[in-house]
Amino acid sequence: MFAIKESALYQELSPRLLFIGCFVSLGAMGFGFDNSWWGGALGLTPFAQKYGSWDPSANDWSIPSEKQSAGTGTGSAGIIFGCLASPWLCSHLGRKPTLLVMAAVLSVGIVLEASAVTSFWQLVVGRIVVYSGIGIASNVVPMYQSECAPAKIRGAFLTAYSFWNTFGGFLATLVVYLCQSLKSEWGYLTVILCQLTVPIGIILSYPLLPETPRYLVYSGRYEEAETAIKELYGAHYNAAEEVQLLRLQVEEQRELHRATSLMDCFRGTNMRRTIIAIGVQVLQQAQGISFINNFIVTFMKQLGFADPLKYNVIVLACGLVANVFSFFTFDKVGRRSSMFTGAFFMAAMMIGVGGTTANDYEGLSPMTQNGCIAMLVLWYVIYALSWGPGVWILGGEIGTGQLRERTLLLSSLGSFVTSVPINFVNPYVQAQIGGRTAIIYGSFSVAAMVFVYFCLPETKDRSLEELDEMFQQKVPTTQFKDYVCTGLGAQIRQLENKEIEADLKGRQIEHVEAAI
């Protein structure tokens, strides 16, 4: 295990960057929270009494499958709307103001959810509005992070999105678990209102966040870009030289291929980048994360677990711990290796769950139940180390500067368009074949391995401008890792490394002098 103090993250992450990485990622926390509170609330008796009906066969209150599908699937419509609006907002208002718009939309949606005292369909409308804010977040947050982070820690910086997503899911599940003893409507209203911490946190931190330097350079605001770079990396940083290099890179890209429309994402070398961005998001959903987030409680009930909410908390807690390690692994091991290995083990776990429960999923022995829980925990841990953060890292860095907003739009749409049929169909499939549902998701992990091997290049330690050069030169997938860049992108990375090494050396000298 590599030493943490020797990692690029430890050496290059300043308090300022840490603050930005945490607070900008709060939008992801809202995503994780809203996904998981819904899946947990489906198992709460007060929620089922308010919006469901009595099921004589189960001798309990339950939410009908059609309402489960509507409540889960229609949220994706809101995400699609948010994704479509996000590129325009990011281009015309800027990355930073778009964060404020996101917070406002989330606030409106949460209020609608909480005030849906008698109407299930108002609750659904509230979820659509909340998910519109999440759609905006899924574009602007990775974009903001990728444009602020140095190349060596960009993976860790973008992993913050996945971490907060997982943390939001864990927090929602924990709150649902703690509120299950409440027999009134506050058992689920408390969970809904906890979401307000997300927009409030973003609004309070907003004045302290800079605009991204790359956006300012693209907009011709060079003096503001220098100020933003110094805010991010420190007053000592050679901001003028970096702005000049970024300016030359932008001019070079515009001369080579002026790309501004959505259709440009499917032209020339941008087609390859778009396929990668969409592919990883589609395969993330197809491997079963929507199933885990939205239906694991009902799935465990179906398998005979006495306290599925408790086990759901355990699964998400283990994933959260694993997510912490992914801050280091993606910048140490790389994107390609992490994603391929992750898909392999995720396939093994899902197929294992499906095979174990295939014959008699309604009468499992305690030992078999424990085995299923162990495999689900391992699946989520592996996901949190690989495909959980990986798709957001790649989505934030794979698009060219001129089309980054639109590439992220298409990437996010790929994810959410895939999740819509999964969320609508899963309740019916699960009701028919039970545990064998997991085998379907495991088979998509096998497909993900094939996609990674043939399509996904290694982007570790590369500046965003170096990636522009390599895609422009049509470097084969397997040769990205060892390719030597010679253009402006390489100069930008060398400048970042030189400035960071000088800063680290200065801190070491100060430490020695203080010790003397």
Short mmCIF file of C-alpha atoms in Angstrom, two decimals:
data_model
loop_
_atom_site.label_atom_id
_atom_site.label_comp_id
_atom_site.label_asym_id
_atom_site.label_seq_id
_atom_site.Cartn_x
_atom_site.Cartn_y
_atom_site.Cartn_z
CA MET A 1 0.00 0.00 0.00
CA PHE A 2 1.48 3.32 -1.03
CA ALA A 3 2.17 5.88 1.71
CA ILE A 4 -0.47 8.61 1.93
CA LYS A 5 2.17 11.31 2.53
CA GLU A 6 3.85 10.35 -0.75
CA SER A 7 0.61 10.55 -2.74
CA ALA A 8 -0.05 13.41 -5.16
CA LEU A 9 -3.27 14.19 -3.29
CA TYR A 10 -1.47 14.79 0.01
CA GLN A 11 1.25 16.90 -1.60
CA GLU A 12 -0.90 19.02 -3.92
CA LEU A 13 -4.24 19.47 -2.16
CA SER A 14 -4.34 22.91 -0.56
CA PRO A 15 -6.97 23.91 2.05
CA ARG A 16 -8.54 26.15 -0.59
CA LEU A 17 -8.90 23.30 -3.10
CA LEU A 18 -10.24 21.02 -0.35
CA PHE A 19 -12.91 23.59 0.55
CA ILE A 20 -13.94 23.98 -3.09
CA GLY A 21 -13.98 20.23 -3.71
CA CYS A 22 -16.26 19.65 -0.72
CA PHE A 23 -18.79 22.44 -1.10
CA VAL A 24 -19.15 22.32 -4.88
CA SER A 25 -19.89 18.60 -4.56
CA LEU A 26 -22.87 19.18 -2.27
CA GLY A 27 -25.06 18.93 -5.38
CA ALA A 28 -24.00 15.29 -5.59
CA MET A 29 -25.04 14.80 -1.97
CA GLY A 30 -28.54 15.91 -2.94
CA PHE A 31 -28.54 13.34 -5.75
CA GLY A 32 -27.53 10.51 -3.44
CA PHE A 33 -29.93 11.61 -0.71
CA ASP A 34 -32.98 11.85 -2.95
CA ASN A 35 -32.25 8.50 -4.59
CA SER A 36 -31.88 6.68 -1.30
CA TRP A 37 -34.59 8.28 0.83
CA TRP A 38 -37.14 7.17 -1.73
CA GLY A 39 -35.94 3.57 -1.77
CA GLY A 40 -35.90 3.51 2.04
CA ALA A 41 -39.26 5.28 2.46
CA LEU A 42 -40.97 2.60 0.36
CA GLY A 43 -40.36 0.29 3.33
CA LEU A 44 -41.75 2.71 5.97
CA THR A 45 -45.24 1.92 7.25
CA PRO A 46 -46.37 5.60 7.65
CA PHE A 47 -45.29 6.33 4.07
CA ALA A 48 -47.15 3.29 2.76
CA GLN A 49 -50.24 4.21 4.81
CA LYS A 50 -50.22 7.76 3.42
CA TYR A 51 -49.63 6.97 -0.26
CA GLY A 52 -50.24 3.21 -0.62
CA SER A 53 -52.90 0.64 0.20
CA TRP A 54 -53.46 -2.44 2.34
CA ASP A 55 -52.10 -5.66 0.81
CA PRO A 56 -54.12 -8.62 2.20
CA SER A 57 -51.71 -11.19 0.78
CA ALA A 58 -48.75 -9.65 2.65
CA ASN A 59 -50.89 -8.54 5.61
CA ASP A 60 -49.17 -5.14 5.46
CA TRP A 61 -49.35 -1.69 3.89
CA SER A 62 -47.46 -1.31 0.62
CA ILE A 63 -46.94 1.04 -2.32
CA PRO A 64 -48.34 -0.51 -5.55
CA SER A 65 -45.82 -1.30 -8.30
CA GLU A 66 -47.28 1.35 -10.62
CA LYS A 67 -46.78 4.07 -7.99
CA GLN A 68 -43.26 2.81 -7.25
CA SER A 69 -42.47 3.05 -10.95
CA ALA A 70 -44.02 6.51 -11.28
CA GLY A 71 -42.26 7.88 -8.21
CA THR A 72 -38.91 6.43 -9.23
CA GLY A 73 -38.99 6.77 -13.00
CA THR A 74 -40.51 10.23 -13.47
CA GLY A 75 -37.64 11.79 -11.53
CA SER A 76 -35.48 10.93 -14.52
CA ALA A 77 -37.62 13.28 -16.64
CA GLY A 78 -36.56 16.09 -14.35
CA ILE A 79 -32.92 15.07 -14.65
CA ILE A 80 -33.18 15.15 -18.44
CA PHE A 81 -34.65 18.67 -18.30
CA GLY A 82 -31.85 19.80 -15.96
CA CYS A 83 -29.23 18.25 -18.21
CA LEU A 84 -30.63 20.02 -21.26
CA ALA A 85 -30.68 23.38 -19.47
CA SER A 86 -27.22 23.05 -17.93
CA PRO A 87 -25.01 23.68 -21.03
CA TRP A 88 -26.83 26.95 -21.78
CA LEU A 89 -26.57 28.04 -18.14
CA CYS A 90 -22.87 27.11 -17.91
CA SER A 91 -21.99 28.85 -21.19
CA HIS A 92 -23.99 32.06 -20.72
CA LEU A 93 -24.00 32.56 -16.95
CA GLY A 94 -20.77 30.79 -16.07
CA ARG A 95 -19.97 27.72 -13.98
CA LYS A 96 -20.27 29.49 -10.63
CA PRO A 97 -23.69 31.20 -11.14
CA THR A 98 -25.08 27.89 -12.40
CA LEU A 99 -24.36 26.44 -8.96
CA LEU A 100 -26.69 29.07 -7.48
CA VAL A 101 -29.43 28.23 -9.99
CA MET A 102 -29.03 24.58 -9.03
CA ALA A 103 -29.49 25.41 -5.32
CA ALA A 104 -32.65 27.43 -6.05
CA VAL A 105 -34.23 24.62 -8.08
CA LEU A 106 -33.41 22.05 -5.40
CA SER A 107 -35.02 24.26 -2.73
CA VAL A 108 -38.28 24.59 -4.67
CA GLY A 109 -38.47 20.84 -5.29
CA ILE A 110 -37.82 19.92 -1.65
CA VAL A 111 -40.57 22.30 -0.46
CA LEU A 112 -43.00 20.69 -2.93
CA GLU A 113 -42.08 17.21 -1.65
CA ALA A 114 -42.45 18.17 2.00
CA SER A 115 -45.80 19.93 1.48
CA ALA A 116 -47.37 16.97 -0.37
CA VAL A 117 -49.45 16.06 2.68
CA THR A 118 -52.35 14.43 0.86
CA SER A 119 -51.31 14.16 -2.80
CA PHE A 120 -48.94 11.46 -4.00
CA TRP A 121 -48.72 13.19 -7.37
CA GLN A 122 -47.55 16.47 -5.82
CA LEU A 123 -44.78 14.41 -4.25
CA VAL A 124 -43.94 13.11 -7.73
CA VAL A 125 -43.88 16.68 -9.12
CA GLY A 126 -41.56 17.69 -6.29
CA ARG A 127 -39.22 14.84 -7.17
CA ILE A 128 -39.21 15.96 -10.80
CA VAL A 129 -38.20 19.49 -9.75
CA VAL A 130 -35.52 18.18 -7.36
CA TYR A 131 -34.17 15.96 -10.09
CA SER A 132 -34.05 18.94 -12.46
CA GLY A 133 -31.60 20.49 -9.99
CA ILE A 134 -29.72 17.20 -9.87
CA GLY A 135 -29.54 17.19 -13.67
CA ILE A 136 -27.90 20.62 -13.53
CA ALA A 137 -25.54 19.39 -10.79
CA SER A 138 -24.48 16.33 -12.78
CA ASN A 139 -23.14 18.68 -15.48
CA VAL A 140 -21.84 21.75 -13.69
CA VAL A 141 -20.18 20.06 -10.69
CA PRO A 142 -17.80 17.70 -12.60
CA MET A 143 -17.10 20.50 -15.09
CA TYR A 144 -16.25 22.96 -12.32
CA GLN A 145 -14.00 20.44 -10.58
CA SER A 146 -12.14 19.33 -13.70
CA GLU A 147 -11.45 22.95 -14.72
CA CYS A 148 -10.09 23.86 -11.27
CA ALA A 149 -7.98 20.82 -10.38
CA PRO A 150 -4.28 20.26 -11.25
CA ALA A 151 -3.76 17.27 -13.58
CA LYS A 152 -2.11 15.07 -10.93
CA ILE A 153 -5.07 15.21 -8.54
CA ARG A 154 -7.93 15.70 -10.99
CA GLY A 155 -9.08 12.12 -10.37
CA ALA A 156 -9.23 12.66 -6.62
CA PHE A 157 -10.91 16.04 -7.06
CA LEU A 158 -13.64 14.59 -9.26
CA THR A 159 -14.01 11.63 -6.90
CA ALA A 160 -15.47 14.12 -4.42
CA TYR A 161 -18.65 14.08 -6.54
CA SER A 162 -19.01 10.33 -6.09
CA PHE A 163 -18.09 10.51 -2.39
CA TRP A 164 -20.76 13.08 -1.63
CA ASN A 165 -23.26 11.13 -3.74
CA THR A 166 -22.53 8.03 -1.66
CA PHE A 167 -22.54 10.04 1.57
CA GLY A 168 -25.94 11.50 0.67
CA GLY A 169 -27.28 8.01 0.06
CA PHE A 170 -25.85 6.74 3.33
CA LEU A 171 -27.20 9.73 5.26
CA ALA A 172 -30.69 9.29 3.80
CA THR A 173 -30.70 5.58 4.58
CA LEU A 174 -29.48 6.22 8.11
CA VAL A 175 -32.15 8.87 8.71
CA VAL A 176 -34.84 6.54 7.32
CA TYR A 177 -33.60 3.76 9.61
CA LEU A 178 -33.61 6.04 12.66
CA CYS A 179 -37.08 7.37 11.80
CA GLN A 180 -38.73 3.99 11.22
CA SER A 181 -39.92 3.89 14.84
CA LEU A 182 -41.93 7.11 14.28
CA LYS A 183 -45.48 6.09 13.51
CA SER A 184 -46.65 9.51 12.31
CA GLU A 185 -45.99 11.22 8.98
CA TRP A 186 -42.86 12.77 10.53
CA GLY A 187 -41.27 9.37 9.97
CA TYR A 188 -40.74 10.34 6.33
CA LEU A 189 -41.14 14.16 6.43
CA THR A 190 -38.00 14.40 8.57
CA VAL A 191 -36.11 12.59 5.82
CA ILE A 192 -37.41 14.91 3.10
CA LEU A 193 -36.61 18.10 5.03
CA CYS A 194 -33.03 16.94 5.71
CA GLN A 195 -32.39 17.52 2.00
CA LEU A 196 -32.50 21.28 2.60
CA THR A 197 -28.97 21.09 4.01
CA VAL A 198 -27.71 20.76 0.42
CA PRO A 199 -28.99 24.02 -1.15
CA ILE A 200 -28.37 25.91 2.11
CA GLY A 201 -24.74 24.73 2.14
CA ILE A 202 -24.24 25.77 -1.48
CA ILE A 203 -25.79 29.21 -0.94
CA LEU A 204 -23.68 29.89 2.17
CA SER A 205 -20.41 28.84 0.47
CA TYR A 206 -21.18 30.60 -2.83
CA PRO A 207 -19.41 33.93 -2.07
CA LEU A 208 -16.19 32.02 -1.31
CA LEU A 209 -16.07 30.08 -4.58
CA PRO A 210 -14.07 31.41 -7.58
CA GLU A 211 -15.12 31.10 -11.21
CA THR A 212 -13.08 28.45 -13.04
CA PRO A 213 -9.92 29.83 -14.74
CA ARG A 214 -10.56 27.93 -17.97
CA TYR A 215 -14.07 29.35 -18.34
CA LEU A 216 -12.68 32.85 -17.78
CA VAL A 217 -10.00 32.28 -20.45
CA TYR A 218 -12.61 30.91 -22.90
CA SER A 219 -14.64 34.08 -22.22
CA GLY A 220 -11.65 36.40 -22.79
CA ARG A 221 -11.52 37.56 -19.14
CA TYR A 222 -7.79 37.06 -18.69
CA GLU A 223 -7.17 39.27 -15.65
CA GLU A 224 -10.00 37.56 -13.77
CA ALA A 225 -8.51 34.19 -14.78
CA GLU A 226 -5.17 35.15 -13.21
CA THR A 227 -6.94 36.15 -10.00
CA ALA A 228 -8.88 32.86 -9.94
CA ILE A 229 -5.69 30.81 -10.43
CA LYS A 230 -4.01 32.58 -7.53
CA GLU A 231 -7.10 31.94 -5.39
CA LEU A 232 -6.92 28.25 -6.25
CA TYR A 233 -3.19 27.56 -6.12
CA GLY A 234 -1.80 30.40 -3.99
CA ALA A 235 -0.40 33.91 -4.53
CA HIS A 236 3.06 32.48 -5.39
CA TYR A 237 1.75 30.64 -8.46
CA ASN A 238 2.84 31.87 -11.91
CA ALA A 239 -0.72 32.67 -12.96
CA ALA A 240 0.27 34.94 -15.85
CA GLU A 241 2.20 32.18 -17.62
CA GLU A 242 -0.60 29.63 -17.18
CA VAL A 243 -3.21 32.06 -18.50
CA GLN A 244 -1.02 32.75 -21.53
CA LEU A 245 -0.64 29.01 -22.23
CA LEU A 246 -4.38 28.43 -21.80
CA ARG A 247 -5.08 31.37 -24.10
CA LEU A 248 -2.80 29.96 -26.81
CA GLN A 249 -4.40 26.52 -26.40
CA VAL A 250 -7.91 27.95 -26.81
CA GLU A 251 -6.86 29.88 -29.93
CA GLU A 252 -5.20 26.76 -31.36
CA GLN A 253 -8.32 24.66 -30.80
CA ARG A 254 -10.52 27.30 -32.42
CA GLU A 255 -8.26 27.43 -35.47
CA LEU A 256 -8.17 23.63 -35.82
CA HIS A 257 -11.90 23.03 -35.41
CA ARG A 258 -14.37 25.60 -34.20
CA ALA A 259 -16.95 23.49 -32.36
CA THR A 260 -19.92 25.03 -30.58
CA SER A 261 -23.04 22.97 -31.37
CA LEU A 262 -24.33 19.69 -29.98
CA MET A 263 -23.85 18.03 -33.37
CA ASP A 264 -20.12 18.84 -33.21
CA CYS A 265 -19.87 16.21 -30.46
CA PHE A 266 -20.51 13.61 -33.17
CA ARG A 267 -18.05 14.97 -35.73
CA GLY A 268 -14.40 14.05 -36.26
CA THR A 269 -12.37 13.03 -33.23
CA ASN A 270 -15.09 14.34 -30.91
CA MET A 271 -17.24 11.32 -31.81
CA ARG A 272 -14.77 9.04 -30.01
CA ARG A 273 -14.84 11.21 -26.91
CA THR A 274 -18.64 11.31 -26.92
CA ILE A 275 -18.89 7.51 -27.19
CA ILE A 276 -16.60 7.13 -24.17
CA ALA A 277 -18.52 9.72 -22.12
CA ILE A 278 -21.92 8.19 -22.89
CA GLY A 279 -20.71 4.58 -22.74
CA VAL A 280 -19.39 4.66 -19.19
CA GLN A 281 -22.55 6.34 -17.87
CA VAL A 282 -24.90 3.91 -19.63
CA LEU A 283 -22.94 0.91 -18.39
CA GLN A 284 -22.81 2.27 -14.83
CA GLN A 285 -26.61 2.24 -14.71
CA ALA A 286 -26.92 -1.07 -16.54
CA GLN A 287 -24.71 -2.81 -13.97
CA GLY A 288 -27.30 -2.27 -11.23
CA ILE A 289 -26.72 0.93 -9.25
CA SER A 290 -30.34 2.08 -9.76
CA PHE A 291 -31.45 -1.33 -8.52
CA ILE A 292 -29.27 -0.97 -5.41
CA ASN A 293 -30.34 2.62 -4.71
CA ASN A 294 -34.06 2.31 -5.32
CA PHE A 295 -35.10 -1.29 -4.83
CA ILE A 296 -32.66 -3.02 -2.47
CA VAL A 297 -35.04 -2.66 0.51
CA THR A 298 -37.96 -4.27 -1.35
CA PHE A 299 -35.54 -6.86 -2.79
CA MET A 300 -34.35 -7.88 0.68
CA LYS A 301 -37.95 -7.98 1.92
CA GLN A 302 -38.72 -10.31 -0.96
CA LEU A 303 -35.81 -12.56 0.06
CA GLY A 304 -37.17 -12.79 3.59
CA PHE A 305 -34.92 -10.38 5.55
CA ALA A 306 -36.48 -9.31 8.85
CA ASP A 307 -34.84 -5.85 8.98
CA PRO A 308 -33.89 -4.75 5.44
CA LEU A 309 -33.37 -1.09 6.42
CA LYS A 310 -30.59 -2.06 8.82
CA TYR A 311 -28.84 -4.10 6.15
CA ASN A 312 -29.23 -1.23 3.68
CA VAL A 313 -27.39 1.06 6.13
CA ILE A 314 -24.59 -1.53 6.37
CA VAL A 315 -24.27 -1.79 2.58
CA LEU A 316 -24.05 1.99 2.10
CA ALA A 317 -21.70 2.49 5.07
CA CYS A 318 -19.24 0.00 3.58
CA GLY A 319 -19.49 1.78 0.22
CA LEU A 320 -18.79 5.13 1.87
CA VAL A 321 -15.60 3.82 3.49
CA ALA A 322 -14.49 2.36 0.15
CA ASN A 323 -15.17 5.69 -1.52
CA VAL A 324 -12.56 7.34 0.72
CA PHE A 325 -9.87 5.03 -0.70
CA SER A 326 -10.91 5.91 -4.26
CA PHE A 327 -9.59 9.44 -3.63
CA PHE A 328 -6.13 7.87 -3.95
CA THR A 329 -6.62 4.87 -6.24
CA PHE A 330 -7.69 6.62 -9.44
CA ASP A 331 -4.66 8.91 -9.49
CA LYS A 332 -2.35 6.07 -8.42
CA VAL A 333 -3.66 3.01 -10.30
CA GLY A 334 -5.35 4.83 -13.16
CA ARG A 335 -8.82 5.04 -14.70
CA ARG A 336 -8.61 2.11 -17.11
CA SER A 337 -7.37 -0.51 -14.62
CA SER A 338 -9.83 0.57 -11.92
CA MET A 339 -12.83 0.37 -14.25
CA PHE A 340 -11.89 -3.00 -15.81
CA THR A 341 -11.15 -4.69 -12.49
CA GLY A 342 -14.28 -3.20 -10.95
CA ALA A 343 -16.54 -4.54 -13.71
CA PHE A 344 -15.00 -8.03 -13.34
CA PHE A 345 -15.74 -8.31 -9.62
CA MET A 346 -19.13 -6.60 -9.89
CA ALA A 347 -20.14 -9.24 -12.45
CA ALA A 348 -19.03 -12.00 -10.09
CA MET A 349 -21.02 -10.59 -7.15
CA MET A 350 -24.29 -9.96 -9.02
CA ILE A 351 -24.21 -13.33 -10.77
CA GLY A 352 -23.43 -14.90 -7.39
CA VAL A 353 -26.51 -13.28 -5.79
CA GLY A 354 -28.71 -14.32 -8.71
CA GLY A 355 -27.41 -17.88 -8.75
CA THR A 356 -27.80 -18.30 -4.99
CA THR A 357 -31.41 -17.13 -4.95
CA ALA A 358 -32.54 -18.51 -8.32
CA ASN A 359 -34.37 -21.63 -7.14
CA ASP A 360 -36.09 -20.69 -3.88
CA TYR A 361 -35.72 -16.99 -3.27
CA GLU A 362 -38.72 -16.84 -0.91
CA GLY A 363 -37.40 -19.45 1.53
CA LEU A 364 -33.69 -18.74 2.00
CA SER A 365 -31.86 -20.11 5.01
CA PRO A 366 -30.13 -17.64 7.37
CA MET A 367 -26.75 -18.77 6.00
CA THR A 368 -27.84 -18.08 2.42
CA GLN A 369 -29.24 -14.69 3.43
CA ASN A 370 -25.91 -13.78 5.03
CA GLY A 371 -24.12 -14.88 1.87
CA CYS A 372 -26.35 -12.62 -0.24
CA ILE A 373 -25.71 -9.67 2.06
CA ALA A 374 -21.96 -10.30 1.89
CA MET A 375 -22.05 -10.30 -1.92
CA LEU A 376 -24.19 -7.14 -2.06
CA VAL A 377 -21.80 -5.39 0.34
CA LEU A 378 -18.81 -6.47 -1.76
CA TRP A 379 -20.58 -5.33 -4.94
CA TYR A 380 -21.16 -1.88 -3.48
CA VAL A 381 -17.62 -1.61 -2.11
CA ILE A 382 -16.17 -2.48 -5.52
CA TYR A 383 -18.57 -0.06 -7.20
CA ALA A 384 -17.46 2.71 -4.83
CA LEU A 385 -13.83 2.00 -5.74
CA SER A 386 -14.40 1.90 -9.50
CA TRP A 387 -17.54 2.76 -11.47
CA GLY A 388 -19.02 5.03 -8.80
CA PRO A 389 -16.37 7.77 -9.04
CA GLY A 390 -14.97 6.66 -12.41
CA VAL A 391 -17.84 7.84 -14.60
CA TRP A 392 -17.75 11.33 -13.07
CA ILE A 393 -13.98 11.58 -13.42
CA LEU A 394 -14.12 10.59 -17.07
CA GLY A 395 -17.19 12.70 -17.79
CA GLY A 396 -15.46 15.78 -16.40
CA GLU A 397 -12.20 15.34 -18.29
CA ILE A 398 -12.93 13.50 -21.55
CA GLY A 399 -14.62 16.33 -23.51
CA THR A 400 -12.69 19.03 -25.33
CA GLY A 401 -12.81 22.54 -23.86
CA GLN A 402 -15.10 23.94 -26.56
CA LEU A 403 -17.63 21.14 -26.05
CA ARG A 404 -17.19 20.21 -22.39
CA GLU A 405 -20.69 21.38 -21.40
CA ARG A 406 -22.30 19.50 -24.29
CA THR A 407 -20.24 16.33 -23.80
CA LEU A 408 -21.27 16.26 -20.14
CA LEU A 409 -24.88 16.85 -21.22
CA LEU A 410 -24.80 13.80 -23.50
CA SER A 411 -22.97 11.76 -20.88
CA SER A 412 -25.53 12.56 -18.18
CA LEU A 413 -28.42 11.98 -20.57
CA GLY A 414 -26.98 8.56 -21.37
CA SER A 415 -27.05 7.72 -17.68
CA PHE A 416 -30.52 8.99 -16.95
CA VAL A 417 -32.15 7.75 -20.15
CA THR A 418 -30.83 4.30 -19.20
CA SER A 419 -32.12 4.61 -15.64
CA VAL A 420 -35.69 5.44 -16.78
CA PRO A 421 -36.54 2.00 -18.25
CA ILE A 422 -34.63 0.28 -15.44
CA ASN A 423 -36.63 2.11 -12.77
CA PHE A 424 -39.95 1.51 -14.54
CA VAL A 425 -39.36 -2.13 -15.45
CA ASN A 426 -37.41 -3.38 -12.42
CA PRO A 427 -40.41 -3.65 -10.02
CA TYR A 428 -42.27 -5.89 -12.48
CA VAL A 429 -39.23 -8.02 -13.35
CA GLN A 430 -38.32 -8.35 -9.68
CA ALA A 431 -41.87 -9.41 -8.85
CA GLN A 432 -41.70 -12.14 -11.51
CA ILE A 433 -38.20 -13.61 -11.17
CA GLY A 434 -37.04 -12.41 -7.74
CA GLY A 435 -33.34 -12.89 -7.05
CA ARG A 436 -32.55 -13.83 -10.63
CA THR A 437 -32.89 -10.11 -11.44
CA ALA A 438 -29.28 -9.79 -10.25
CA ILE A 439 -28.05 -12.07 -13.06
CA ILE A 440 -29.28 -9.54 -15.64
CA TYR A 441 -27.20 -6.79 -14.03
CA GLY A 442 -24.18 -9.09 -13.75
CA SER A 443 -24.28 -9.76 -17.49
CA PHE A 444 -23.99 -6.03 -18.19
CA SER A 445 -20.81 -5.94 -16.08
CA VAL A 446 -19.31 -8.45 -18.52
CA ALA A 447 -20.24 -6.07 -21.36
CA ALA A 448 -18.61 -3.23 -19.40
CA MET A 449 -15.31 -5.14 -19.28
CA VAL A 450 -15.34 -5.44 -23.07
CA PHE A 451 -16.10 -1.73 -23.47
CA VAL A 452 -13.29 -0.68 -21.13
CA TYR A 453 -10.72 -2.89 -22.83
CA PHE A 454 -11.43 -1.69 -26.36
CA CYS A 455 -12.65 1.90 -25.88
CA LEU A 456 -11.46 3.47 -22.62
CA PRO A 457 -8.01 5.15 -22.72
CA GLU A 458 -5.84 5.97 -19.70
CA THR A 459 -6.15 9.68 -18.84
CA LYS A 460 -4.26 9.69 -15.54
CA ASP A 461 -1.73 12.54 -14.97
CA ARG A 462 -2.69 14.34 -18.20
CA SER A 463 -3.73 17.97 -18.43
CA LEU A 464 -7.05 18.57 -20.19
CA GLU A 465 -5.09 20.17 -23.03
CA GLU A 466 -2.87 17.07 -23.42
CA LEU A 467 -6.01 14.98 -23.88
CA ASP A 468 -7.03 17.37 -26.68
CA GLU A 469 -3.72 16.66 -28.42
CA MET A 470 -3.95 12.87 -28.05
CA PHE A 471 -7.50 12.63 -29.35
CA GLN A 472 -6.62 14.99 -32.20
CA GLN A 473 -3.68 12.72 -33.10
CA LYS A 474 -5.97 9.64 -32.91
CA VAL A 475 -3.73 7.84 -30.42
CA PRO A 476 -4.93 4.19 -30.02
CA THR A 477 -6.67 3.32 -26.75
CA THR A 478 -3.89 1.08 -25.46
CA GLN A 479 -1.15 3.67 -26.19
CA PHE A 480 -2.52 6.64 -24.21
CA LYS A 481 -0.55 5.73 -21.09
CA ASP A 482 2.88 5.94 -22.75
CA TYR A 483 2.26 8.62 -25.38
CA VAL A 484 4.59 11.63 -25.16
CA CYS A 485 2.81 14.95 -25.75
CA THR A 486 4.77 17.85 -27.24
CA GLY A 487 2.19 20.64 -27.51
CA LEU A 488 0.87 23.36 -25.23
CA GLY A 489 -0.91 20.82 -23.04
CA ALA A 490 2.41 19.31 -22.00
CA GLN A 491 3.74 22.79 -21.17
CA ILE A 492 0.69 23.48 -18.97
CA ARG A 493 1.21 20.22 -17.06
CA GLN A 494 4.94 20.92 -16.66
CA LEU A 495 4.17 24.39 -15.31
CA GLU A 496 1.68 22.94 -12.81
CA ASN A 497 4.21 20.32 -11.68
CA LYS A 498 7.04 22.87 -11.40
CA GLU A 499 4.98 25.31 -9.34
CA ILE A 500 3.65 22.58 -7.06
CA GLU A 501 7.13 21.11 -6.51
CA ALA A 502 8.43 24.58 -5.63
CA ASP A 503 5.56 25.07 -3.18
CA LEU A 504 6.18 21.65 -1.59
CA LYS A 505 9.90 22.39 -1.25
CA GLY A 506 9.10 25.74 0.37
CA ARG A 507 6.78 24.09 2.87
CA GLN A 508 9.46 21.51 3.73
CA ILE A 509 12.03 24.28 4.35
CA GLU A 510 9.56 26.13 6.58
CA HIS A 511 8.93 22.90 8.50
CA VAL A 512 12.67 22.33 9.06
CA GLU A 513 13.24 25.95 10.13
CA ALA A 514 10.34 25.72 12.57
CA ALA A 515 11.79 22.52 14.03
CA ILE A 516 15.18 24.21 14.53
#
